[in-house]
Amino acid sequence: TLIQTLKEAFTFAPKDLCNQVALTQIPHFQTIITTNYDTLLEDTYGDDCVVVLSAQDCINLPSNKVRIYKIHGDFSATENLIVTKGDYRKYFTENSDNSLWKLVQSFFLTKDVLFIGYSLEDDNISTILENVKKDTNNQKNNIYLISPSITKSKQNRLAGLNVKYVDSRAEDFFPMLIQSLNKNIIKDFRRKWVLAETASR
């Protein structure tokens, strides 16, 4: 079957987990949303994370763990996997009242968002960004895309969605970000830009 074929394809020993390890070193990241089926993130975070696959998983989420929202599911619950166009259409169109999806949408309104390794070609994500822009009268929250060498036309489209583009690979960006955070964390805490818990971590 298609699911079994995919499961076999995603059963592999990773060659490099540098980007995932770098994520664990940034305490500001407490919410991660991924469309990936693999378990690289939760394997790297270990006991410091909790995986969210459904609305039921959102009940009483621990505040001291990184929350990984796998919005296309994974192989632990194959009945919820989003693989085909039909799955996609059913989840995002017929399932418009889905509580988990509403929660994910709210992050784009209330949080700073950093896209890494994501093309932003997803119509649903683009629609969310357009709605946030419209509903807030074009007030800009901080939304960034880290990606190397995208076309000028796509950069212009992203700018129209209030997405700031950073021309970089994740493996180059993360070390610079971590260095900057380490240098400025005390100042950021004094300015009340970060919580004491984040500064302590």
Tab-separated table of C-alpha atoms in Angstrom:
chain	number	residue	atom	x	y	z
A	1	THR	CA	0.000	0.000	0.000
A	2	LEU	CA	0.970	3.667	-0.306
A	3	ILE	CA	1.248	4.099	3.463
A	4	GLN	CA	3.502	1.056	3.829
A	5	THR	CA	5.722	2.267	0.976
A	6	LEU	CA	6.046	5.682	2.603
A	7	LYS	CA	6.738	4.165	5.991
A	8	GLU	CA	9.578	2.108	4.547
A	9	ALA	CA	10.971	5.180	2.754
A	10	PHE	CA	10.987	7.178	5.991
A	11	THR	CA	12.676	4.415	7.970
A	12	PHE	CA	16.302	5.435	7.684
A	13	ALA	CA	19.332	6.362	9.735
A	14	PRO	CA	19.878	10.114	9.322
A	15	LYS	CA	23.273	11.188	8.013
A	16	ASP	CA	23.248	14.573	9.728
A	17	LEU	CA	21.163	15.979	12.596
A	18	CYS	CA	23.075	19.259	12.946
A	19	ASN	CA	20.035	21.433	12.172
A	20	GLN	CA	17.795	19.525	14.584
A	21	VAL	CA	20.448	19.728	17.319
A	22	ALA	CA	20.800	23.473	16.682
A	23	LEU	CA	17.054	23.872	17.238
A	24	THR	CA	17.323	22.284	20.673
A	25	GLN	CA	19.911	24.918	21.628
A	26	ILE	CA	17.481	27.801	21.103
A	27	PRO	CA	15.168	28.004	24.138
A	28	HIS	CA	13.009	30.664	22.470
A	29	PHE	CA	11.543	27.962	20.214
A	30	GLN	CA	8.763	26.380	22.257
A	31	THR	CA	6.353	25.664	19.403
A	32	ILE	CA	7.357	23.825	16.224
A	33	ILE	CA	4.929	23.106	13.393
A	34	THR	CA	5.994	20.545	10.819
A	35	THR	CA	4.476	18.745	7.858
A	36	ASN	CA	7.165	16.044	7.966
A	37	TYR	CA	6.255	12.437	8.735
A	38	ASP	CA	9.650	11.493	10.144
A	39	THR	CA	10.573	11.535	13.840
A	40	LEU	CA	13.884	13.409	13.586
A	41	LEU	CA	12.700	16.323	15.713
A	42	GLU	CA	11.240	14.301	18.560
A	43	ASP	CA	14.193	11.903	18.457
A	44	THR	CA	16.548	14.871	18.868
A	45	TYR	CA	14.558	16.627	21.603
A	46	GLY	CA	13.921	13.381	23.472
A	47	ASP	CA	12.070	13.867	26.755
A	48	ASP	CA	12.124	17.656	26.325
A	49	CYS	CA	9.277	17.644	23.799
A	50	VAL	CA	5.704	16.517	23.364
A	51	VAL	CA	4.209	15.566	19.975
A	52	VAL	CA	0.762	16.866	19.028
A	53	LEU	CA	-1.111	14.961	16.328
A	54	SER	CA	-4.724	15.744	17.230
A	55	ALA	CA	-6.912	18.106	19.235
A	56	GLN	CA	-6.997	15.541	22.048
A	57	ASP	CA	-3.220	15.847	22.367
A	58	CYS	CA	-3.625	19.570	23.157
A	59	ILE	CA	-5.321	18.928	26.501
A	60	ASN	CA	-3.081	19.859	29.450
A	61	LEU	CA	0.076	20.266	27.387
A	62	PRO	CA	3.096	20.623	29.691
A	63	SER	CA	4.475	24.169	29.644
A	64	ASN	CA	8.061	23.055	30.202
A	65	LYS	CA	8.332	21.006	27.010
A	66	VAL	CA	8.690	21.981	23.362
A	67	ARG	CA	5.453	21.301	21.520
A	68	ILE	CA	5.842	19.706	18.076
A	69	TYR	CA	2.659	19.972	16.006
A	70	LYS	CA	2.729	17.429	13.176
A	71	ILE	CA	-0.119	18.791	11.086
A	72	HIS	CA	0.163	16.128	8.369
A	73	GLY	CA	0.367	13.335	10.940
A	74	ASP	CA	2.912	10.556	11.181
A	75	PHE	CA	3.060	6.790	11.065
A	76	SER	CA	2.000	6.330	14.683
A	77	ALA	CA	-1.577	7.129	13.619
A	78	THR	CA	-1.840	6.326	9.920
A	79	GLU	CA	-5.576	7.047	9.833
A	80	ASN	CA	-4.743	10.741	10.268
A	81	LEU	CA	-1.965	10.930	7.660
A	82	ILE	CA	-2.301	13.589	4.974
A	83	VAL	CA	-0.633	12.171	1.873
A	84	THR	CA	-2.783	12.589	-1.233
A	85	LYS	CA	-4.534	15.635	-2.684
A	86	GLY	CA	-7.797	14.062	-1.524
A	87	ASP	CA	-6.501	13.813	2.053
A	88	TYR	CA	-5.349	17.410	1.872
A	89	ARG	CA	-8.653	18.700	0.507
A	90	LYS	CA	-10.669	16.750	3.072
A	91	TYR	CA	-8.603	17.986	6.021
A	92	PHE	CA	-8.343	21.643	5.093
A	93	THR	CA	-11.683	22.160	3.311
A	94	GLU	CA	-14.213	19.724	4.729
A	95	ASN	CA	-12.549	19.887	8.135
A	96	SER	CA	-12.591	23.675	8.433
A	97	ASP	CA	-13.879	23.449	12.027
A	98	ASN	CA	-10.961	21.254	13.125
A	99	SER	CA	-9.841	22.541	16.532
A	100	LEU	CA	-6.181	21.683	16.023
A	101	TRP	CA	-6.048	23.518	12.699
A	102	LYS	CA	-7.687	26.583	14.311
A	103	LEU	CA	-5.010	26.542	17.002
A	104	VAL	CA	-2.249	26.358	14.399
A	105	GLN	CA	-3.805	29.279	12.527
A	106	SER	CA	-3.844	31.353	15.720
A	107	PHE	CA	-0.060	31.112	16.017
A	108	PHE	CA	0.316	33.193	12.861
A	109	LEU	CA	-1.663	35.981	14.521
A	110	THR	CA	-0.172	35.859	18.012
A	111	LYS	CA	3.426	34.655	17.592
A	112	ASP	CA	6.560	35.531	15.682
A	113	VAL	CA	7.011	32.858	13.008
A	114	LEU	CA	10.191	31.485	11.444
A	115	PHE	CA	9.919	29.208	8.392
A	116	ILE	CA	12.895	26.887	7.904
A	117	GLY	CA	13.098	24.282	5.147
A	118	TYR	CA	9.598	25.144	3.995
A	119	SER	CA	8.764	26.391	0.508
A	120	LEU	CA	5.699	28.462	1.488
A	121	GLU	CA	3.946	27.123	-1.606
A	122	ASP	CA	1.139	25.707	0.553
A	123	ASP	CA	-2.103	27.491	-0.389
A	124	ASN	CA	-3.509	27.097	3.114
A	125	ILE	CA	-0.509	28.807	4.720
A	126	SER	CA	-0.618	31.594	2.123
A	127	THR	CA	-4.324	32.082	2.860
A	128	ILE	CA	-3.604	32.353	6.591
A	129	LEU	CA	-0.926	34.992	5.963
A	130	GLU	CA	-3.257	36.947	3.687
A	131	ASN	CA	-6.058	36.820	6.287
A	132	VAL	CA	-3.749	37.938	9.105
A	133	LYS	CA	-2.540	40.841	6.961
A	134	LYS	CA	-6.116	41.856	6.145
A	135	ASP	CA	-7.573	41.362	9.627
A	136	THR	CA	-4.800	43.397	11.302
A	137	ASN	CA	-4.944	46.259	8.778
A	138	ASN	CA	-1.514	45.301	7.474
A	139	GLN	CA	0.182	45.550	10.870
A	140	LYS	CA	3.295	43.440	10.618
A	141	ASN	CA	4.146	40.767	13.129
A	142	ASN	CA	7.521	39.132	12.621
A	143	ILE	CA	7.400	36.398	9.983
A	144	TYR	CA	10.635	35.184	8.401
A	145	LEU	CA	11.640	32.643	5.785
A	146	ILE	CA	15.156	31.171	5.869
A	147	SER	CA	16.000	29.713	2.464
A	148	PRO	CA	18.874	29.939	-0.019
A	149	SER	CA	18.598	31.667	-3.389
A	150	ILE	CA	14.873	31.961	-4.078
A	151	THR	CA	13.719	33.844	-7.157
A	152	LYS	CA	13.061	37.584	-7.144
A	153	SER	CA	9.415	37.016	-8.063
A	154	LYS	CA	8.932	34.775	-5.036
A	155	GLN	CA	10.704	37.304	-2.821
A	156	ASN	CA	8.232	39.935	-4.023
A	157	ARG	CA	5.300	37.606	-3.329
A	158	LEU	CA	6.606	36.953	0.188
A	159	ALA	CA	7.023	40.685	0.794
A	160	GLY	CA	3.387	41.115	-0.196
A	161	LEU	CA	2.484	38.655	2.590
A	162	ASN	CA	4.673	40.566	5.100
A	163	VAL	CA	7.237	37.746	5.151
A	164	LYS	CA	10.843	38.879	5.577
A	165	TYR	CA	13.237	36.800	3.489
A	166	VAL	CA	16.694	35.782	4.718
A	167	ASP	CA	18.942	34.342	2.009
A	168	SER	CA	20.715	31.621	3.967
A	169	ARG	CA	20.926	27.898	4.540
A	170	ALA	CA	19.770	26.640	7.930
A	171	GLU	CA	23.204	25.187	8.699
A	172	ASP	CA	24.737	28.655	8.210
A	173	PHE	CA	21.930	30.591	9.883
A	174	PHE	CA	21.627	28.654	13.148
A	175	PRO	CA	25.216	29.180	14.386
A	176	MET	CA	24.895	32.935	13.764
A	177	LEU	CA	21.538	33.030	15.556
A	178	ILE	CA	22.813	31.083	18.558
A	179	GLN	CA	25.876	33.335	18.819
A	180	SER	CA	23.675	36.444	18.734
A	181	LEU	CA	21.266	35.043	21.339
A	182	ASN	CA	24.110	34.152	23.684
A	183	LYS	CA	25.556	37.643	23.300
A	184	ASN	CA	22.285	39.498	23.863
A	185	ILE	CA	20.219	37.296	26.188
A	186	ILE	CA	20.903	39.345	29.351
A	187	LYS	CA	20.038	42.600	27.578
A	188	ASP	CA	16.902	41.007	26.134
A	189	PHE	CA	15.845	39.839	29.594
A	190	ARG	CA	16.399	43.286	31.132
A	191	ARG	CA	14.303	44.809	28.362
A	192	LYS	CA	11.606	42.233	29.169
A	193	TRP	CA	11.809	40.821	25.657
A	194	VAL	CA	12.206	37.288	27.019
A	195	LEU	CA	10.889	35.508	30.098
A	196	ALA	CA	13.162	34.656	33.011
A	197	GLU	CA	12.669	30.953	32.251
A	198	THR	CA	13.874	31.429	28.670
A	199	ALA	CA	16.869	33.506	29.766
A	200	SER	CA	17.759	30.879	32.367
A	201	ARG	CA	17.656	28.058	29.804
